[in-house]
RNA sequence: GUGGGCGUAGCCGAGUGGAUAAGGCAUCUGGUUGUGGCCCAGAAGACCGUGGGUUCAAAUCCCACCGCUCACCCCA
């Protein structure tokens, strides 16, 4: 039989065998956000296109070539969310959250859509854990947000992650830096790659990001934004670094860290991993003190990050991190003959009402086939009901983990007895 | 958008011009009219990615397209 339909390019099915990783990541996220005092706010999967054009910025790759945009039946311009921040800031403004105690600490998880060429660790639909803190420009909030990421990765058991930190300045100091950078590169036009000549006019900050060998000496001698930060931005970074050093956090100041969204101001950071392909960022974020105002709200500083769960799961596999398995049923019902099947279905319901995780085989297969499948589930017990037992008003409880000891129980009230028997038992993990 | 690699059952994979396209895993059935794991036997499952070309003969050689994958760009 030829397979007709495949998952669309850039999308993946998260199969049952992968779910333990995902469940564990979500469990850890839940613990971390509780520990840090964050509230969940879910925003729609699609928004008005203008939100992202205004928020993320024209000229960014996301807006220029990566948005899944369409016109709905009502003629509205709609875009599948390519990031979380703009939507969450929109919700903050829409619901008057400036009236809440500030800052407001929010998180969410869910799918993100970007029309990109697929490669290892990069999908057209991926899932992010997103954190945003709105309403404070205190550098301690920068520390707080970075700490959420630190704690998450530490709780997941990762080693060898590299935290990268930089400042992108602000609208007051960044133009002077860009001007200096452009001026510097204009003197080296003949030496840099073709892409860099294009970046020079389109997006000068990205010049620092070039990986072409011949451009590296030029980058190394390029002016640093650190030397151009205004006193406010310089002080903000210095204070944050003081806090980080005080906590003994290892991080690298990366002069070349520039992020692809227009709204960033001051702090930007990423977390890098090795061994998951060329797309090595498992977390990226920064401060966006001008975004709320750009979106029509009161001036409201903010900072946040997104972290890609697909990449986190890749890294867990790469690092061999163990996660809890899927619980097996506690008991599997096995029957022989139609009368027994009908009675077994009643017992199945009774067991579930007693909170016993119970399953039954279908399609009237042979006892052997039913036991074989019961064994495969990893269930510690089977309950076998055949004509003999039914006639005697009994049912056989059979242990499945060892050599299969069998014990006859009265059929009436069997659910209660089994529930009591299993109640004290360990949770069974396949 | 650009470049590299790869397309043989659900999965892995042999086959490099010659007849009905190996084998393993998984699935189903049986060996035990009512008892799982191990073992054994059998069954089912493939328009060899699609289309065209070369040839007496193509899974195999050539071309195009499609798909997957990795990398560039950029990002999570």
JSON list of C-alpha atoms in Angstrom, two decimals, chain A residues 163-302:
[
{"chain": "A", "resi": 163, "resn": "UNK", "atom": "CA", "xyz": [25.33, 31.22, 28.04]},
{"chain": "A", "resi": 164, "resn": "UNK", "atom": "CA", "xyz": [26.01, 34.11, 25.68]},
{"chain": "A", "resi": 165, "resn": "UNK", "atom": "CA", "xyz": [25.39, 37.71, 26.70]},
{"chain": "A", "resi": 166, "resn": "UNK", "atom": "CA", "xyz": [25.56, 41.04, 24.94]},
{"chain": "A", "resi": 167, "resn": "UNK", "atom": "CA", "xyz": [23.93, 44.44, 24.87]},
{"chain": "A", "resi": 168, "resn": "UNK", "atom": "CA", "xyz": [22.38, 45.85, 21.71]},
{"chain": "A", "resi": 169, "resn": "UNK", "atom": "CA", "xyz": [22.16, 49.33, 23.18]},
{"chain": "A", "resi": 170, "resn": "UNK", "atom": "CA", "xyz": [19.10, 51.49, 22.74]},
{"chain": "A", "resi": 171, "resn": "UNK", "atom": "CA", "xyz": [17.71, 53.91, 20.16]},
{"chain": "A", "resi": 172, "resn": "UNK", "atom": "CA", "xyz": [19.90, 56.62, 21.64]},
{"chain": "A", "resi": 173, "resn": "UNK", "atom": "CA", "xyz": [23.26, 54.88, 21.41]},
{"chain": "A", "resi": 174, "resn": "UNK", "atom": "CA", "xyz": [22.86, 52.15, 18.77]},
{"chain": "A", "resi": 175, "resn": "UNK", "atom": "CA", "xyz": [22.75, 54.47, 15.70]},
{"chain": "A", "resi": 176, "resn": "UNK", "atom": "CA", "xyz": [26.19, 55.83, 16.51]},
{"chain": "A", "resi": 177, "resn": "UNK", "atom": "CA", "xyz": [27.55, 52.31, 16.76]},
{"chain": "A", "resi": 178, "resn": "UNK", "atom": "CA", "xyz": [25.97, 51.23, 13.50]},
{"chain": "A", "resi": 179, "resn": "UNK", "atom": "CA", "xyz": [27.40, 54.30, 11.86]},
{"chain": "A", "resi": 180, "resn": "UNK", "atom": "CA", "xyz": [30.85, 53.43, 13.15]},
{"chain": "A", "resi": 181, "resn": "UNK", "atom": "CA", "xyz": [30.48, 49.83, 12.03]},
{"chain": "A", "resi": 182, "resn": "UNK", "atom": "CA", "xyz": [29.38, 50.83, 8.55]},
{"chain": "A", "resi": 183, "resn": "UNK", "atom": "CA", "xyz": [32.18, 53.33, 8.29]},
{"chain": "A", "resi": 184, "resn": "UNK", "atom": "CA", "xyz": [34.69, 50.67, 9.32]},
{"chain": "A", "resi": 185, "resn": "UNK", "atom": "CA", "xyz": [33.35, 48.13, 6.81]},
{"chain": "A", "resi": 186, "resn": "UNK", "atom": "CA", "xyz": [33.31, 50.65, 3.99]},
{"chain": "A", "resi": 187, "resn": "UNK", "atom": "CA", "xyz": [37.07, 50.66, 4.33]},
{"chain": "A", "resi": 188, "resn": "UNK", "atom": "CA", "xyz": [37.18, 46.89, 3.87]},
{"chain": "A", "resi": 189, "resn": "UNK", "atom": "CA", "xyz": [34.58, 46.38, 1.13]},
{"chain": "A", "resi": 190, "resn": "UNK", "atom": "CA", "xyz": [37.01, 44.60, -1.15]},
{"chain": "A", "resi": 191, "resn": "UNK", "atom": "CA", "xyz": [37.99, 42.06, 1.50]},
{"chain": "A", "resi": 192, "resn": "UNK", "atom": "CA", "xyz": [34.61, 40.82, 2.71]},
{"chain": "A", "resi": 193, "resn": "UNK", "atom": "CA", "xyz": [32.28, 38.23, 1.23]},
{"chain": "A", "resi": 194, "resn": "UNK", "atom": "CA", "xyz": [29.39, 38.98, -1.04]},
{"chain": "A", "resi": 195, "resn": "UNK", "atom": "CA", "xyz": [26.83, 38.41, 1.72]},
{"chain": "A", "resi": 196, "resn": "UNK", "atom": "CA", "xyz": [28.59, 40.92, 3.92]},
{"chain": "A", "resi": 197, "resn": "UNK", "atom": "CA", "xyz": [28.52, 43.55, 1.20]},
{"chain": "A", "resi": 198, "resn": "UNK", "atom": "CA", "xyz": [24.77, 43.04, 1.10]},
{"chain": "A", "resi": 199, "resn": "UNK", "atom": "CA", "xyz": [24.48, 43.11, 4.90]},
{"chain": "A", "resi": 200, "resn": "UNK", "atom": "CA", "xyz": [26.34, 46.40, 4.92]},
{"chain": "A", "resi": 201, "resn": "UNK", "atom": "CA", "xyz": [23.38, 48.13, 3.33]},
{"chain": "A", "resi": 202, "resn": "UNK", "atom": "CA", "xyz": [20.49, 45.98, 4.58]},
{"chain": "A", "resi": 203, "resn": "UNK", "atom": "CA", "xyz": [21.33, 44.98, 8.15]},
{"chain": "A", "resi": 204, "resn": "UNK", "atom": "CA", "xyz": [24.76, 46.10, 9.32]},
{"chain": "A", "resi": 205, "resn": "UNK", "atom": "CA", "xyz": [24.56, 44.40, 12.75]},
{"chain": "A", "resi": 206, "resn": "UNK", "atom": "CA", "xyz": [24.44, 41.05, 11.01]},
{"chain": "A", "resi": 207, "resn": "UNK", "atom": "CA", "xyz": [27.93, 41.69, 9.65]},
{"chain": "A", "resi": 208, "resn": "UNK", "atom": "CA", "xyz": [29.16, 40.50, 13.04]},
{"chain": "A", "resi": 209, "resn": "UNK", "atom": "CA", "xyz": [27.42, 37.18, 12.52]},
{"chain": "A", "resi": 210, "resn": "UNK", "atom": "CA", "xyz": [29.23, 36.16, 9.34]},
{"chain": "A", "resi": 211, "resn": "UNK", "atom": "CA", "xyz": [30.90, 32.73, 9.42]},
{"chain": "A", "resi": 212, "resn": "UNK", "atom": "CA", "xyz": [32.97, 33.03, 6.25]},
{"chain": "A", "resi": 213, "resn": "UNK", "atom": "CA", "xyz": [36.65, 32.52, 7.08]},
{"chain": "A", "resi": 214, "resn": "UNK", "atom": "CA", "xyz": [37.93, 35.48, 5.13]},
{"chain": "A", "resi": 215, "resn": "UNK", "atom": "CA", "xyz": [35.60, 37.80, 7.02]},
{"chain": "A", "resi": 216, "resn": "UNK", "atom": "CA", "xyz": [36.79, 36.76, 10.46]},
{"chain": "A", "resi": 217, "resn": "UNK", "atom": "CA", "xyz": [39.81, 39.10, 10.66]},
{"chain": "A", "resi": 218, "resn": "UNK", "atom": "CA", "xyz": [37.59, 42.00, 9.63]},
{"chain": "A", "resi": 219, "resn": "UNK", "atom": "CA", "xyz": [35.06, 41.11, 12.34]},
{"chain": "A", "resi": 220, "resn": "UNK", "atom": "CA", "xyz": [37.75, 40.73, 14.96]},
{"chain": "A", "resi": 221, "resn": "UNK", "atom": "CA", "xyz": [38.97, 44.25, 14.37]},
{"chain": "A", "resi": 222, "resn": "UNK", "atom": "CA", "xyz": [35.53, 45.78, 14.03]},
{"chain": "A", "resi": 223, "resn": "UNK", "atom": "CA", "xyz": [34.39, 48.29, 16.64]},
{"chain": "A", "resi": 224, "resn": "UNK", "atom": "CA", "xyz": [32.63, 46.82, 19.67]},
{"chain": "A", "resi": 225, "resn": "UNK", "atom": "CA", "xyz": [29.21, 48.04, 20.67]},
{"chain": "A", "resi": 226, "resn": "UNK", "atom": "CA", "xyz": [30.49, 48.07, 24.25]},
{"chain": "A", "resi": 227, "resn": "UNK", "atom": "CA", "xyz": [32.51, 51.14, 23.40]},
{"chain": "A", "resi": 228, "resn": "UNK", "atom": "CA", "xyz": [29.46, 52.96, 22.11]},
{"chain": "A", "resi": 229, "resn": "UNK", "atom": "CA", "xyz": [26.83, 52.21, 24.75]},
{"chain": "A", "resi": 230, "resn": "UNK", "atom": "CA", "xyz": [25.27, 55.26, 26.38]},
{"chain": "A", "resi": 231, "resn": "UNK", "atom": "CA", "xyz": [25.78, 55.60, 30.10]},
{"chain": "A", "resi": 232, "resn": "UNK", "atom": "CA", "xyz": [22.35, 54.15, 30.87]},
{"chain": "A", "resi": 233, "resn": "UNK", "atom": "CA", "xyz": [22.91, 51.02, 28.74]},
{"chain": "A", "resi": 234, "resn": "UNK", "atom": "CA", "xyz": [26.46, 50.58, 29.96]},
{"chain": "A", "resi": 235, "resn": "UNK", "atom": "CA", "xyz": [25.36, 50.87, 33.56]},
{"chain": "A", "resi": 236, "resn": "UNK", "atom": "CA", "xyz": [22.48, 48.42, 32.98]},
{"chain": "A", "resi": 237, "resn": "UNK", "atom": "CA", "xyz": [24.86, 45.83, 31.60]},
{"chain": "A", "resi": 238, "resn": "UNK", "atom": "CA", "xyz": [27.42, 46.42, 34.33]},
{"chain": "A", "resi": 239, "resn": "UNK", "atom": "CA", "xyz": [24.79, 45.97, 37.02]},
{"chain": "A", "resi": 240, "resn": "UNK", "atom": "CA", "xyz": [23.48, 42.78, 35.44]},
{"chain": "A", "resi": 241, "resn": "UNK", "atom": "CA", "xyz": [27.01, 41.40, 35.15]},
{"chain": "A", "resi": 242, "resn": "UNK", "atom": "CA", "xyz": [27.57, 42.22, 38.78]},
{"chain": "A", "resi": 243, "resn": "UNK", "atom": "CA", "xyz": [24.48, 40.22, 39.73]},
{"chain": "A", "resi": 244, "resn": "UNK", "atom": "CA", "xyz": [25.50, 37.30, 37.51]},
{"chain": "A", "resi": 245, "resn": "UNK", "atom": "CA", "xyz": [29.01, 37.27, 38.91]},
{"chain": "A", "resi": 246, "resn": "UNK", "atom": "CA", "xyz": [27.60, 37.46, 42.41]},
{"chain": "A", "resi": 247, "resn": "UNK", "atom": "CA", "xyz": [25.66, 34.28, 41.76]},
{"chain": "A", "resi": 248, "resn": "UNK", "atom": "CA", "xyz": [28.67, 32.63, 40.19]},
{"chain": "A", "resi": 249, "resn": "UNK", "atom": "CA", "xyz": [26.90, 32.19, 36.87]},
{"chain": "A", "resi": 250, "resn": "UNK", "atom": "CA", "xyz": [29.24, 31.30, 34.02]},
{"chain": "A", "resi": 251, "resn": "UNK", "atom": "CA", "xyz": [28.55, 33.28, 30.87]},
{"chain": "A", "resi": 252, "resn": "UNK", "atom": "CA", "xyz": [30.41, 34.62, 27.89]},
{"chain": "A", "resi": 253, "resn": "UNK", "atom": "CA", "xyz": [30.24, 38.20, 26.75]},
{"chain": "A", "resi": 254, "resn": "UNK", "atom": "CA", "xyz": [29.73, 37.81, 23.03]},
{"chain": "A", "resi": 255, "resn": "UNK", "atom": "CA", "xyz": [30.24, 41.03, 21.11]},
{"chain": "A", "resi": 256, "resn": "UNK", "atom": "CA", "xyz": [28.94, 39.32, 18.00]},
{"chain": "A", "resi": 257, "resn": "UNK", "atom": "CA", "xyz": [25.64, 38.26, 19.47]},
{"chain": "A", "resi": 258, "resn": "UNK", "atom": "CA", "xyz": [23.02, 40.20, 17.54]},
{"chain": "A", "resi": 259, "resn": "UNK", "atom": "CA", "xyz": [19.48, 39.02, 17.32]},
{"chain": "A", "resi": 260, "resn": "UNK", "atom": "CA", "xyz": [17.23, 39.07, 14.33]},
{"chain": "A", "resi": 261, "resn": "UNK", "atom": "CA", "xyz": [14.33, 40.99, 15.75]},
{"chain": "A", "resi": 262, "resn": "UNK", "atom": "CA", "xyz": [14.12, 44.80, 15.73]},
{"chain": "A", "resi": 263, "resn": "UNK", "atom": "CA", "xyz": [12.59, 45.23, 19.15]},
{"chain": "A", "resi": 264, "resn": "UNK", "atom": "CA", "xyz": [15.58, 44.26, 21.27]},
{"chain": "A", "resi": 265, "resn": "UNK", "atom": "CA", "xyz": [17.21, 46.87, 23.48]},
{"chain": "A", "resi": 266, "resn": "UNK", "atom": "CA", "xyz": [20.01, 46.52, 26.01]},
{"chain": "A", "resi": 267, "resn": "UNK", "atom": "CA", "xyz": [20.29, 42.90, 27.16]},
{"chain": "A", "resi": 268, "resn": "UNK", "atom": "CA", "xyz": [20.30, 40.07, 24.63]},
{"chain": "A", "resi": 269, "resn": "UNK", "atom": "CA", "xyz": [21.26, 36.50, 25.40]},
{"chain": "A", "resi": 270, "resn": "UNK", "atom": "CA", "xyz": [21.26, 33.01, 23.98]},
{"chain": "A", "resi": 271, "resn": "UNK", "atom": "CA", "xyz": [22.02, 29.56, 25.31]},
{"chain": "A", "resi": 272, "resn": "UNK", "atom": "CA", "xyz": [24.05, 27.33, 23.02]},
{"chain": "A", "resi": 273, "resn": "UNK", "atom": "CA", "xyz": [24.38, 23.58, 22.94]},
{"chain": "A", "resi": 274, "resn": "UNK", "atom": "CA", "xyz": [26.62, 21.22, 21.03]},
{"chain": "A", "resi": 275, "resn": "UNK", "atom": "CA", "xyz": [25.74, 18.03, 19.27]},
{"chain": "A", "resi": 276, "resn": "UNK", "atom": "CA", "xyz": [22.32, 18.88, 17.87]},
{"chain": "A", "resi": 277, "resn": "UNK", "atom": "CA", "xyz": [23.42, 20.12, 14.44]},
{"chain": "A", "resi": 278, "resn": "UNK", "atom": "CA", "xyz": [24.11, 23.58, 13.12]},
{"chain": "A", "resi": 279, "resn": "UNK", "atom": "CA", "xyz": [21.09, 25.06, 14.88]},
{"chain": "A", "resi": 280, "resn": "UNK", "atom": "CA", "xyz": [22.60, 25.15, 18.32]},
{"chain": "A", "resi": 281, "resn": "UNK", "atom": "CA", "xyz": [20.55, 27.77, 20.16]},
{"chain": "A", "resi": 282, "resn": "UNK", "atom": "CA", "xyz": [18.22, 26.18, 22.68]},
{"chain": "A", "resi": 283, "resn": "UNK", "atom": "CA", "xyz": [17.16, 29.50, 24.15]},
{"chain": "A", "resi": 284, "resn": "UNK", "atom": "CA", "xyz": [17.20, 33.10, 22.94]},
{"chain": "A", "resi": 285, "resn": "UNK", "atom": "CA", "xyz": [15.83, 36.33, 24.25]},
{"chain": "A", "resi": 286, "resn": "UNK", "atom": "CA", "xyz": [16.40, 39.84, 25.42]},
{"chain": "A", "resi": 287, "resn": "UNK", "atom": "CA", "xyz": [14.99, 43.13, 26.58]},
{"chain": "A", "resi": 288, "resn": "UNK", "atom": "CA", "xyz": [12.49, 45.10, 24.51]},
{"chain": "A", "resi": 289, "resn": "UNK", "atom": "CA", "xyz": [11.82, 48.36, 26.28]},
{"chain": "A", "resi": 290, "resn": "UNK", "atom": "CA", "xyz": [10.20, 50.05, 23.27]},
{"chain": "A", "resi": 291, "resn": "UNK", "atom": "CA", "xyz": [7.89, 47.29, 22.08]},
{"chain": "A", "resi": 292, "resn": "UNK", "atom": "CA", "xyz": [4.76, 48.03, 24.12]},
{"chain": "A", "resi": 293, "resn": "UNK", "atom": "CA", "xyz": [4.75, 51.62, 22.98]},
{"chain": "A", "resi": 294, "resn": "UNK", "atom": "CA", "xyz": [5.37, 50.57, 19.39]},
{"chain": "A", "resi": 295, "resn": "UNK", "atom": "CA", "xyz": [2.26, 48.39, 19.66]},
{"chain": "A", "resi": 296, "resn": "UNK", "atom": "CA", "xyz": [0.15, 51.31, 20.89]},
{"chain": "A", "resi": 297, "resn": "UNK", "atom": "CA", "xyz": [0.38, 50.80, 24.64]},
{"chain": "A", "resi": 298, "resn": "UNK", "atom": "CA", "xyz": [1.88, 52.84, 27.43]},
{"chain": "A", "resi": 299, "resn": "UNK", "atom": "CA", "xyz": [5.68, 52.79, 27.48]},
{"chain": "A", "resi": 300, "resn": "UNK", "atom": "CA", "xyz": [6.39, 49.52, 29.26]},
{"chain": "A", "resi": 301, "resn": "UNK", "atom": "CA", "xyz": [9.78, 47.90, 29.55]},
{"chain": "A", "resi": 302, "resn": "UNK", "atom": "CA", "xyz": [9.98, 44.14, 29.13]}
]
